[in-house]
Coordinates of C-alpha atoms in Angstrom, one line a residue:
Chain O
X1 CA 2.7 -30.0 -16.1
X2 CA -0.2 -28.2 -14.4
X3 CA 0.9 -29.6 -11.2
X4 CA 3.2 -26.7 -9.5
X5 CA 0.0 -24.1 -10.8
X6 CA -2.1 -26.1 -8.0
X7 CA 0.3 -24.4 -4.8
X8 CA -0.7 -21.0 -6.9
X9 CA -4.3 -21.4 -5.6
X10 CA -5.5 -19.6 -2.7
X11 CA -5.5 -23.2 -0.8
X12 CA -2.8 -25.1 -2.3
X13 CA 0.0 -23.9 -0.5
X14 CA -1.5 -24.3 2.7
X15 CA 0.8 -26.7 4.1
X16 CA 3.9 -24.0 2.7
X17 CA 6.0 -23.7 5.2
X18 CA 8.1 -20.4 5.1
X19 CA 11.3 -19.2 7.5
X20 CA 9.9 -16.4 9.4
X21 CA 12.1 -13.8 11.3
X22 CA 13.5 -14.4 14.8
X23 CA 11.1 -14.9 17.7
X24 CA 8.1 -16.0 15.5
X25 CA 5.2 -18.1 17.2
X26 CA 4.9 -21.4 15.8
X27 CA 2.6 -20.9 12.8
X28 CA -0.8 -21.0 13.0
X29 CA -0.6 -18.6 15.9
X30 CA 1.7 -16.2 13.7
X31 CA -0.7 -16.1 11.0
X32 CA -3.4 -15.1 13.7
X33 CA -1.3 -12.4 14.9
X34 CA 0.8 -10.6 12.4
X35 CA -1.0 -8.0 10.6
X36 CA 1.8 -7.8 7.6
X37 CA 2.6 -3.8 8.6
X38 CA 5.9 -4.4 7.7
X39 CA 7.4 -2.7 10.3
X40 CA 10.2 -5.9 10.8
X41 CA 11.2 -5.6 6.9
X42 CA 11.8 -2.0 7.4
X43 CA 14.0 -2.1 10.9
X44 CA 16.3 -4.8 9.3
X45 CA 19.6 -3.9 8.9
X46 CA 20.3 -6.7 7.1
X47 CA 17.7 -6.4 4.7
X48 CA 16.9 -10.0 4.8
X49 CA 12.9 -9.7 5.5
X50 CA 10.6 -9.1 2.7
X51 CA 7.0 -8.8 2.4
X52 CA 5.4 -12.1 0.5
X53 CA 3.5 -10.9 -2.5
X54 CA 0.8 -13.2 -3.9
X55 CA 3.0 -16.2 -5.0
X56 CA 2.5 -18.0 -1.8
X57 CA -1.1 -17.4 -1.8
X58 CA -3.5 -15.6 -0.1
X59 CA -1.8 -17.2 3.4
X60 CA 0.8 -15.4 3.1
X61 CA -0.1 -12.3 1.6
X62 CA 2.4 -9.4 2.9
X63 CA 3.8 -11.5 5.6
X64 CA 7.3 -11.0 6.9
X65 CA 9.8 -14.0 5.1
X66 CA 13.3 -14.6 5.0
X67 CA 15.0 -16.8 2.0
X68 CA 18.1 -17.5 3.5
X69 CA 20.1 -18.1 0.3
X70 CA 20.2 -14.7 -0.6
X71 CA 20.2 -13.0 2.9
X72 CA 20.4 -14.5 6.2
X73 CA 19.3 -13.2 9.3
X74 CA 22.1 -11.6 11.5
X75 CA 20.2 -12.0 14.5
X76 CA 20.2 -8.6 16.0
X77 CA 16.7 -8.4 16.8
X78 CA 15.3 -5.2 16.2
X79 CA 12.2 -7.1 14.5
X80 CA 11.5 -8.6 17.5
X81 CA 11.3 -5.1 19.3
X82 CA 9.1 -3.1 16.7
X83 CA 6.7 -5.6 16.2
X84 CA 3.4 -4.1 17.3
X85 CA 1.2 -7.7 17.7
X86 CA 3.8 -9.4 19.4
X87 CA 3.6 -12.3 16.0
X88 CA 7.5 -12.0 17.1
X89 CA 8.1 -12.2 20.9
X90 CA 10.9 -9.9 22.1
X91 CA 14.0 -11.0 22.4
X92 CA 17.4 -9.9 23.3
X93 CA 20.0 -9.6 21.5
X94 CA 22.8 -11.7 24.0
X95 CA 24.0 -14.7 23.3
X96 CA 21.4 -15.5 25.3
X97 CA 18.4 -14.5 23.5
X98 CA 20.5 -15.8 20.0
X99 CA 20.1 -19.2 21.3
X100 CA 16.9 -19.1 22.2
X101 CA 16.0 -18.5 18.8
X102 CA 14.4 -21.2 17.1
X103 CA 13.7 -20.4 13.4
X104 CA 14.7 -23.4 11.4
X105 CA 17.5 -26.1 11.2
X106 CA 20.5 -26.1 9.0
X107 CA 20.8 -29.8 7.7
X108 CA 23.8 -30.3 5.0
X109 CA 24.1 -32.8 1.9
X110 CA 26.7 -34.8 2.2
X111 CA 27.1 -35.3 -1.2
X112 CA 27.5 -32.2 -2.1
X113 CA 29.1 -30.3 0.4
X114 CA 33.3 -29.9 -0.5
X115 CA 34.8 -30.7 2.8
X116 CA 33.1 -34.1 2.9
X117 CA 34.4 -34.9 -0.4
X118 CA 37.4 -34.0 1.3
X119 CA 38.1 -30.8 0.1
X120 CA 38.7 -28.9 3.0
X121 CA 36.2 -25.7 2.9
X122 CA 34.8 -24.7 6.3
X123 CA 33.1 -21.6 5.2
X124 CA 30.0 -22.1 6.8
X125 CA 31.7 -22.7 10.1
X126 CA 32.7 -19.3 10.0
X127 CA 29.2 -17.6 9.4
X128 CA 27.5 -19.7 12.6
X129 CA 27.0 -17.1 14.8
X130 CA 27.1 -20.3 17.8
X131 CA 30.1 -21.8 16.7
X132 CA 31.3 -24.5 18.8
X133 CA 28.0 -24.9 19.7
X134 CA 25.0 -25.2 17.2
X135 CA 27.8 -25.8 14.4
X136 CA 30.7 -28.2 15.3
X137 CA 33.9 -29.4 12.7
X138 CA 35.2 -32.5 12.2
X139 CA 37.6 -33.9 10.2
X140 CA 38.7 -31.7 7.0
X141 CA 36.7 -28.6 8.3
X142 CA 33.2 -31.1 7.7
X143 CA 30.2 -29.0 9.2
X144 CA 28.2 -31.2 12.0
X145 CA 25.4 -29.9 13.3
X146 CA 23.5 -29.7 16.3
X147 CA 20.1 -29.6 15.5
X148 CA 19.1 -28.9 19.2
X149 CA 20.6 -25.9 19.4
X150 CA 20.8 -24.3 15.2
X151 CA 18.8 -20.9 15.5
X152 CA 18.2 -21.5 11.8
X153 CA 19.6 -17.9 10.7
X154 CA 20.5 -18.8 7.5
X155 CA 23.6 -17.0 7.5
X156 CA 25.2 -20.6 6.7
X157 CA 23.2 -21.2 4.1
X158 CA 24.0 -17.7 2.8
X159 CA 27.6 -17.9 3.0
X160 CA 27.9 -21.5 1.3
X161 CA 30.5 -21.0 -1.5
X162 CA 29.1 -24.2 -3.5
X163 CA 26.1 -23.9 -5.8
X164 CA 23.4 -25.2 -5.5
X165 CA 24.4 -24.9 -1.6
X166 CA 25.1 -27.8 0.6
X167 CA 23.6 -26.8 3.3
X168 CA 19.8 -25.0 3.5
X169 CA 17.9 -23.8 6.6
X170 CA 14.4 -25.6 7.4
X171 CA 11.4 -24.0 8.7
X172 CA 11.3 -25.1 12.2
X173 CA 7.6 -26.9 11.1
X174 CA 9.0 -28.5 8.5
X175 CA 11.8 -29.5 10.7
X176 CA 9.4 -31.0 13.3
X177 CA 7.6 -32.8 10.8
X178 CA 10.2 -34.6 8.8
X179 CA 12.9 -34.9 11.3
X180 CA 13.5 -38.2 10.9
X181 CA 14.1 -38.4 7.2
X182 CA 16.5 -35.2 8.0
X183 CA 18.1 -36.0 10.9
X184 CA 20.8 -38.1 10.0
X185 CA 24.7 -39.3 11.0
X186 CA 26.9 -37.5 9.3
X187 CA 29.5 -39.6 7.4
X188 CA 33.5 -39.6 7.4
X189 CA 34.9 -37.6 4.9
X190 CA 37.2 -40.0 2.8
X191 CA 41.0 -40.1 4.1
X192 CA 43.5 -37.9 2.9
X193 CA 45.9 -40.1 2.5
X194 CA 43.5 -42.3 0.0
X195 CA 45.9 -41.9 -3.3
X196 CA 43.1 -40.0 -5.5
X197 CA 42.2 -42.1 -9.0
X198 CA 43.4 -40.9 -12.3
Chain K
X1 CA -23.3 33.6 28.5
X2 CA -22.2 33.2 24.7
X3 CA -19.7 31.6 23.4
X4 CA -17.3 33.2 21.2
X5 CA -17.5 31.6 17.7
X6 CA -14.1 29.9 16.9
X7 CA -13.1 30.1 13.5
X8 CA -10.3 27.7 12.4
X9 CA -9.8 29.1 8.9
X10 CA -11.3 29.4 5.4
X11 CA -12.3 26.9 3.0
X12 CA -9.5 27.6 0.3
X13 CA -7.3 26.9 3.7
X14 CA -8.5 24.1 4.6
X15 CA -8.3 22.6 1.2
X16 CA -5.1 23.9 0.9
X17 CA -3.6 22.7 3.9
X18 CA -5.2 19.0 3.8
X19 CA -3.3 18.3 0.6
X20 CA 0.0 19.7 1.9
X21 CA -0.5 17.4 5.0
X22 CA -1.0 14.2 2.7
X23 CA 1.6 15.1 1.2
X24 CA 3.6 15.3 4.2
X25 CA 2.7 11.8 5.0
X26 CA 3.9 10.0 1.7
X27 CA 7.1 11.8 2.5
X28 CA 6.8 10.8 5.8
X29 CA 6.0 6.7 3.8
X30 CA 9.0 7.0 1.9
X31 CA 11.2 8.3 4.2
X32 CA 10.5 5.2 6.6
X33 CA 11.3 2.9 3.5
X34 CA 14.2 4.8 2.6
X35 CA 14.9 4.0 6.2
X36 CA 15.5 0.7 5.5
X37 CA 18.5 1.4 3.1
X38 CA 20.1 3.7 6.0
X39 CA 20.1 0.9 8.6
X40 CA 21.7 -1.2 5.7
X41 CA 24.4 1.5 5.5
X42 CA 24.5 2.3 8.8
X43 CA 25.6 -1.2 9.9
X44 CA 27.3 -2.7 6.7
X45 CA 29.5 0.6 6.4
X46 CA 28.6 3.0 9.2
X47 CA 31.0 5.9 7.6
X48 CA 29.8 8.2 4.7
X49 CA 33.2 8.3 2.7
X50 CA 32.3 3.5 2.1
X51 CA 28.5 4.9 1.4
X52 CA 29.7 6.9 -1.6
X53 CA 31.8 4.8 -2.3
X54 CA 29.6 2.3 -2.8
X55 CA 26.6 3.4 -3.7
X56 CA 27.4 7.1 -5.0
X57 CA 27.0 10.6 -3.8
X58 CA 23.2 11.1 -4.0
X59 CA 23.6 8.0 -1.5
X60 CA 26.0 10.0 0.9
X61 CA 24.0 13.3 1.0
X62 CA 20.8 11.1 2.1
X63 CA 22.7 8.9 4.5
X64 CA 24.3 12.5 5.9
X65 CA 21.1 13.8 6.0
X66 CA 19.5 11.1 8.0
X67 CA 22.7 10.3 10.2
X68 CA 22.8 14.1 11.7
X69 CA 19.2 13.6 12.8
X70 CA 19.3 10.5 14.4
X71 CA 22.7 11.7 15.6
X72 CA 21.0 14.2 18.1
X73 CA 19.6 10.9 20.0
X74 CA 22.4 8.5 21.8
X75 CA 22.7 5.7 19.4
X76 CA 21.9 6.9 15.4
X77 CA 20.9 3.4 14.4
X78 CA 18.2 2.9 17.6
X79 CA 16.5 6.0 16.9
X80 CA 16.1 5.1 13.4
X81 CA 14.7 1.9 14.0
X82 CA 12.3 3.0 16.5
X83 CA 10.5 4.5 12.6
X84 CA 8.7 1.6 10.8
X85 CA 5.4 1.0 9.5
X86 CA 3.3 2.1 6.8
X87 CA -0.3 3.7 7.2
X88 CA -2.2 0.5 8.5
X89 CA 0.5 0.0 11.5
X90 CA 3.2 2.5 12.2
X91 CA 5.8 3.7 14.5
X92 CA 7.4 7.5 14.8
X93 CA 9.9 8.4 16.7
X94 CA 8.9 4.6 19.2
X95 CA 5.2 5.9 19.1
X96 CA 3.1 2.8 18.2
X97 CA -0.6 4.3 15.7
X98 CA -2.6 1.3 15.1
X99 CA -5.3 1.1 12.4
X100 CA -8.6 0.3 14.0
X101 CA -9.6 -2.0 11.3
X102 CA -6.3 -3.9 12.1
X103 CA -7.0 -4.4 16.0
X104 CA -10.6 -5.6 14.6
X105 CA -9.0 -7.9 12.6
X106 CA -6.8 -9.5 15.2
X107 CA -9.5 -9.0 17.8
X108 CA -11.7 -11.6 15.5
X109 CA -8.8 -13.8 15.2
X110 CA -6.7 -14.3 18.2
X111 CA -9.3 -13.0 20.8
X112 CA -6.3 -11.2 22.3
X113 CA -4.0 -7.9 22.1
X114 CA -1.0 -6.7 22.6
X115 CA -0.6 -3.7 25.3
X116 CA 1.2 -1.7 22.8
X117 CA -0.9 -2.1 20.0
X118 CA -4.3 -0.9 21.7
X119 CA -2.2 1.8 22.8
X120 CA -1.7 2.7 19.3
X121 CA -5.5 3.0 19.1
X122 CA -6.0 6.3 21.4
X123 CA -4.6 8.2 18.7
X124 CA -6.8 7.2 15.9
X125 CA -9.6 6.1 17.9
X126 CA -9.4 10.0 20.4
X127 CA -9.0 12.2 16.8
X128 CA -12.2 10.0 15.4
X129 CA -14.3 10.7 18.1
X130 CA -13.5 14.6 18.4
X131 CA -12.9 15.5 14.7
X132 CA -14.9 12.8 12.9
X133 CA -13.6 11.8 9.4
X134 CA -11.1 14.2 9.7
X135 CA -8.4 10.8 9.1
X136 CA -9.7 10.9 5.3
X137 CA -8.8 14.2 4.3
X138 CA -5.9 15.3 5.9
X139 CA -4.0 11.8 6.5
X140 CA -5.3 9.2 4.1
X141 CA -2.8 9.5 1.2
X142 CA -4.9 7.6 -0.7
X143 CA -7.4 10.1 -0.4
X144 CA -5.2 12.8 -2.2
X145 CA -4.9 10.5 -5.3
X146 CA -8.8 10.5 -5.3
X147 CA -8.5 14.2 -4.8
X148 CA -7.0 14.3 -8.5
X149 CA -9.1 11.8 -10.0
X150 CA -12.0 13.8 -8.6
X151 CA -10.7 16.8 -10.5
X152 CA -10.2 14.8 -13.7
X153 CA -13.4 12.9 -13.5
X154 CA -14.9 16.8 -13.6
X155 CA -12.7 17.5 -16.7
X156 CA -14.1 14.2 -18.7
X157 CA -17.9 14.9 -17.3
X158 CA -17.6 18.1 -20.2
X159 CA -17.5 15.3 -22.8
X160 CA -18.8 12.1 -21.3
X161 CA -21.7 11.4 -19.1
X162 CA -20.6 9.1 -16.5
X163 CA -23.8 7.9 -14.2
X164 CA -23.4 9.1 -10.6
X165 CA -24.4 6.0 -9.1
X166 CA -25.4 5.7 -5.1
X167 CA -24.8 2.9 -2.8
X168 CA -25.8 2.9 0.6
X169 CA -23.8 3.2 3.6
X170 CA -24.1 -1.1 3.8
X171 CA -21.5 -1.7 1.2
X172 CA -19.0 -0.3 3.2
X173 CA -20.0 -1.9 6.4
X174 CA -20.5 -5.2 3.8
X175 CA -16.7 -4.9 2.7
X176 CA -15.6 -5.2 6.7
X177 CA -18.0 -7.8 7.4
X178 CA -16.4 -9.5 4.2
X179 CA -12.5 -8.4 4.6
X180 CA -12.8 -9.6 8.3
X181 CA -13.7 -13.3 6.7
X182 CA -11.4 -13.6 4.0
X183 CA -8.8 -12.1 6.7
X184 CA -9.9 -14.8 9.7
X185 CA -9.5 -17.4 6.8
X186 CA -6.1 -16.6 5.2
X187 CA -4.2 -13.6 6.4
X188 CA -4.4 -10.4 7.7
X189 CA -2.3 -9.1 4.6
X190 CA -5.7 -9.2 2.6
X191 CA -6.6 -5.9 4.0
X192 CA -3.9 -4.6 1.9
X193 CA -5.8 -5.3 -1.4
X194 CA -9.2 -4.0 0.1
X195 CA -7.3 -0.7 1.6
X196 CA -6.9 1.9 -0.6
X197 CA -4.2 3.8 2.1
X198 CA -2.7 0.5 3.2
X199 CA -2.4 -0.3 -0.3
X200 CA -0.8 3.1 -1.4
X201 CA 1.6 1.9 2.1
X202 CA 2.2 -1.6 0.6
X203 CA 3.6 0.1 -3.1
X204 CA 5.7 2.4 -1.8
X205 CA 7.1 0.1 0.8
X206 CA 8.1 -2.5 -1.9
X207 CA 9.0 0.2 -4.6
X208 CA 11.7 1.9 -2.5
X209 CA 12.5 -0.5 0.3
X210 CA 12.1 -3.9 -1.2
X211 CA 12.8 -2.5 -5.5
X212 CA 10.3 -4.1 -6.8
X213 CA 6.7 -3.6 -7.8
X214 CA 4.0 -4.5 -5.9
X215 CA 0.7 -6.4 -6.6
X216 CA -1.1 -4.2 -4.8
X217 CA -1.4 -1.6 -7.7
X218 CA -3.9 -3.9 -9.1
X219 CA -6.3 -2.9 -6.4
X220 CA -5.1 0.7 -6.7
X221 CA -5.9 1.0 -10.3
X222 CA -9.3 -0.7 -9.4
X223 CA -10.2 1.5 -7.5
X224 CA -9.1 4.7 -9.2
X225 CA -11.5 3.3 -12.3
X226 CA -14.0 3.3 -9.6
X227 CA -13.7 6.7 -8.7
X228 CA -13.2 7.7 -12.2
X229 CA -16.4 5.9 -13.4
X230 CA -18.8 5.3 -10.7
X231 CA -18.9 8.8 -9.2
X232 CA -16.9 11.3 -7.1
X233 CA -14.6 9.6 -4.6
X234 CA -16.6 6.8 -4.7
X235 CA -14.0 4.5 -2.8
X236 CA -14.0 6.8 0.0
X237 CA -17.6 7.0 0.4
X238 CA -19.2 3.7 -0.3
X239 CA -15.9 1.2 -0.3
X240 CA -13.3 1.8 2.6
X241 CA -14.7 0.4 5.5
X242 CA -11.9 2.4 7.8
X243 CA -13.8 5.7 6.3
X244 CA -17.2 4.0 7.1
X245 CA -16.1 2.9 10.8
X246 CA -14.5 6.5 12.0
X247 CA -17.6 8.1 10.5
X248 CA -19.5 5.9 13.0
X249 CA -17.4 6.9 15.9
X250 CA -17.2 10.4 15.0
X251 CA -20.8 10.6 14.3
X252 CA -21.4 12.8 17.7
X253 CA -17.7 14.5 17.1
X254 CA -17.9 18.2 18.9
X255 CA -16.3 19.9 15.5
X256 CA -18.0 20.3 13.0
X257 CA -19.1 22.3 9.7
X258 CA -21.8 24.8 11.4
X259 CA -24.4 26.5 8.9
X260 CA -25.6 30.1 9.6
X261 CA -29.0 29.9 8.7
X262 CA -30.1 33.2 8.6
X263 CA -27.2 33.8 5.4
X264 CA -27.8 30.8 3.8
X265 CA -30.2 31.1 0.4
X266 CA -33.2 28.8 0.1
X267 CA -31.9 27.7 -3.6
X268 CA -28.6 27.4 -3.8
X269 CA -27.3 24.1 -3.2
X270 CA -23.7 24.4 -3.9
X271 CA -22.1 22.4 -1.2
X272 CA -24.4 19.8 -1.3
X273 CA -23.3 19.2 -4.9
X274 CA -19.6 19.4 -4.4
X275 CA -19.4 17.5 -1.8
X276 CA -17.1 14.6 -1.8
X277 CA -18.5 12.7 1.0
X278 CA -22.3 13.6 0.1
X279 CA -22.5 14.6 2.8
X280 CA -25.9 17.8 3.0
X281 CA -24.3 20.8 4.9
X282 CA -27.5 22.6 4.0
X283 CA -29.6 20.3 6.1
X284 CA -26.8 20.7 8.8
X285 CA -25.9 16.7 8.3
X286 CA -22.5 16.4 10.3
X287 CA -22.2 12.8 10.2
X288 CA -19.2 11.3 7.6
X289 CA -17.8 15.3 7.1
X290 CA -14.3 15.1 6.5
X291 CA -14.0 18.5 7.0
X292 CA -12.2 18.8 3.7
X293 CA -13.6 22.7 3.3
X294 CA -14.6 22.2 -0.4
X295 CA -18.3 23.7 0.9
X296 CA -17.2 26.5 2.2
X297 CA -15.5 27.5 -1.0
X298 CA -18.5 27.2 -2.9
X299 CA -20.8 29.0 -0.7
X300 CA -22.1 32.3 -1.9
X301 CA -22.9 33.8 1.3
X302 CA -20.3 32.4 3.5
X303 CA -22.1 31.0 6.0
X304 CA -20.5 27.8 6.6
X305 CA -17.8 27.9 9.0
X306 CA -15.5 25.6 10.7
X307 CA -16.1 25.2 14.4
X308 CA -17.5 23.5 17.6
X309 CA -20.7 21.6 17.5
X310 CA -22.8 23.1 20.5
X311 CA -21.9 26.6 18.9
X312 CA -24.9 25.5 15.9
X313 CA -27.5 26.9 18.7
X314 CA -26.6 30.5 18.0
X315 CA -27.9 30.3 14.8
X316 CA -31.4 28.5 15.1
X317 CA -32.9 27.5 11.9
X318 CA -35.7 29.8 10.3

């Protein structure tokens, strides 16, 4: 029961790892460099960075963060141009510098994700702002991702119509650490033509 | 040849205009966070008819408002986000101010800067050595609320007796040795519960931008009880280590509050006890002046004045 109190100590979330904004250094050298002046949060159009308060301990404390659910990150990159410390490198706003992004990966549950219980949903194709290529569809409208090239925006995750959603954005550390319990085949949806049980 | 003595202006002036240009600069804070709502507008609806719509008429008049002066540059939404920041990192109009206790901080950590952000520090770092202190009373918001708590802290002194209790100038210096540890351990975001101004930056951004209510009041409050209960604008004299630090550059600062000695009365030591900074205009003490003009209110004979440093030579002591 105490447990989860333990990652409110100053060093128990150490190993937290959090989905920054576009163009972020890998972590360690992000916490060197951002000052937490909140300049990022207060550019974004899309509102989607806040400030971290104290509930991800001292670490953290006023750094920029984006929880995908409820906001994803559009990608326009006006963060990337205000920030004073360079903790997020500049970046343009093409389809080149979107790709280039590397924030996190999208990885979906199968098991709960509509279109590959064959209900036909799609929705989250539609938010990618790489379709075609970080996001492909196969069979009933079932998301496949590429994990090479997923910017990790978010705006997936965001737009998921199922709750709790099917798919969720990974920091990129957390990525690179687990990415082989993460990182697999998606299956077939079942056939349409199955005849569905009574 | 003699120079001709340059009088800025009056004490009751000076006083007067440092709060109005604190004030000015919480404006200037919430307008920036308010900022964030108009990009929001300006890209989700970009058309004030939706804004009212949506969020009501107060909205519209603000989004209006802001839209016809961003409209005089090419794109609206650009020149708005070229604003951002809060008082420990800010940018007006694409002109980057840095704090100097934040390129300390990162100096410790990553050895490195960015060319913008040391730019940021001519600013600062140019007023500090010409004007001294002059950051803590006419730019420090933080420094207004101790302002008031000052004046109440004189109100309860009729009825309690509160000790007036000294530190030396080694706390201060002590809390940037400290803050820079805690900050090379964690995160540079600690500053903004040592702070008082970054704090005061940190409420107000997550009051209006964010809607919700930040943990830095905590160390607001704490230090408000200071200054209510330790002694007058206590924070700003033994605490902030950004007061402490542009005292030290400004210490050979060309303005200054000049004495004429041959007005002054032996017994009468008025300024030195209203002074916020404890600072001893009588003994022509320059270093850590603010020039917050509450001496020269006080003085009798007005003889303290406002001016340049090397001017102090027409006036030799008796």
């Amino acid at each position: 029961m105490l447990l989860p109190l333990l990652n409110k100590l100053p060093f128990g979330s150490r190993l937290k790892r959090l989905l920054r904004p576009p163009g972020a250094l890998p972590a360690d050298a992000f916490a060197d460099a951002c000052i937490g002046c909140g300049q990022c949060a207060n550019v974004c159009p899309n509102k989607c960075i806040s400030l971290q308060g104290l509930d991800e301990g001292l670490e953290n404390l006023g750094m920029p963060v984006i929880s995908a659910r409820s906001k994803g990150c559009l990608l326009c990159m006006a963060c990337t141009v205000v920030c004073p410390t360079g903790a997020l490198q500049k970046t343009s706003s093409d389809e080149d510098g979107m790709s280039s992004v590397k924030m996190g990966v999208a990885v979906v549950s199968f098991d709960v994700c509509y279109s590959y219980a064959g209900r036909t949903c799609g929705v989250c194709y539609r938010a990618c702002p790489l379709p075609g290529k970080a996001m492909r569809l196969g069979l009933m409208e079932t998301p496949i991702i590429d994990p090479n090239q997923c910017t990790g925006c978010g705006l997936c995750e965001q737009s998921c119509v199922h709750m709790p959603q099917a798919i969720r954005v990974l920091p990129i550390e957390e990525w690179n650490k687990n990415k082989e319990a993460y990182d697999i085949p998606p299956p077939l949806p079942p056939s349409p033509f199955a005849r569905s049980k009574k | 040849m003699q120079l001709k003595e340059i009088k800025i202006g009056h004490g009751k002036r000076l006083i007067f205009s440092s709060i109005i240009s604190r004030i000015v600069v919480i404006m200037i804070l919430c307008a920036l966070a308010a900022l964030t709502d108009y990009n929001n507008q300006k890209l989700a609806y970009n058309n004030a008819r939706l804004v009212e719509m949506s969020s009501g008429s107060t909205s519209k008049f603000y989004y209006e408002t802001a839209d016809r002066f961003f409209s005089l540059h090419k794109e609206p939404l650009q020149a708005s986000q070229k604003n951002a920041g809060m008082t420990w990192s800010i940018r007006l109009m694409g002109v980057p101010f840095t704090d100097p206790i934040a390129a300390i901080s990162v100096l410790v950590r990553r050895h490195s800067m960015e060319t913008g952000f040391a730019l940021g520090l001519l600013a600062p770092l140019s007023m500090a050595l010409l004007f001294g202190r002059v950051f803590c009373s006419y730019i420090c918001p933080a420094s207004l609320m101790f302002f008031f708590i000052s004046r109440i802290r004189k109100l309860l002194l009729r009825w309690f007796l509160f000790p007036e209790w000294s530190a030396g100038k080694g706390l201060a210096w002590g809390v940037l040795a400290g803050g820079l540890a805690v900050a090379s351990i964690f995160s540079h975001g600690v500053w903004s519960l040592i702070l008082p101004y970054f704090a005061i930056g940190q409420t107000v951004f997550h009051g209006l931008a964010m809607g919700s209510l930040s943990f830095t009041v905590a160390s607001l409050v704490i230090f408000a009880m200071l200054d209510l209960f330790l002694g007058k604008q206590f924070t700003c004299r033994y605490v902030c280590p950004t007061g402490r630090l542009l005292g030290f550059i400004g210490t050979h600062s060309p303005a200054a509050i000049r004495r004429k000695a041959s007005d002054c009365l032996e017994p009468c030591t008025n300024c030195q006890d209203v002074c916020p900074m404890q600072v001893n205009p009588k003994l022509d003490e320059t270093v850590d002046c603010s020039m917050c003009g509450e001496c020269m209110v006080v003085c009798p004979t007005q003889c303290l004045s406002l001016g340049w440093r090397h001017t102090l030579q027409l006036h030799p002591k008796e």
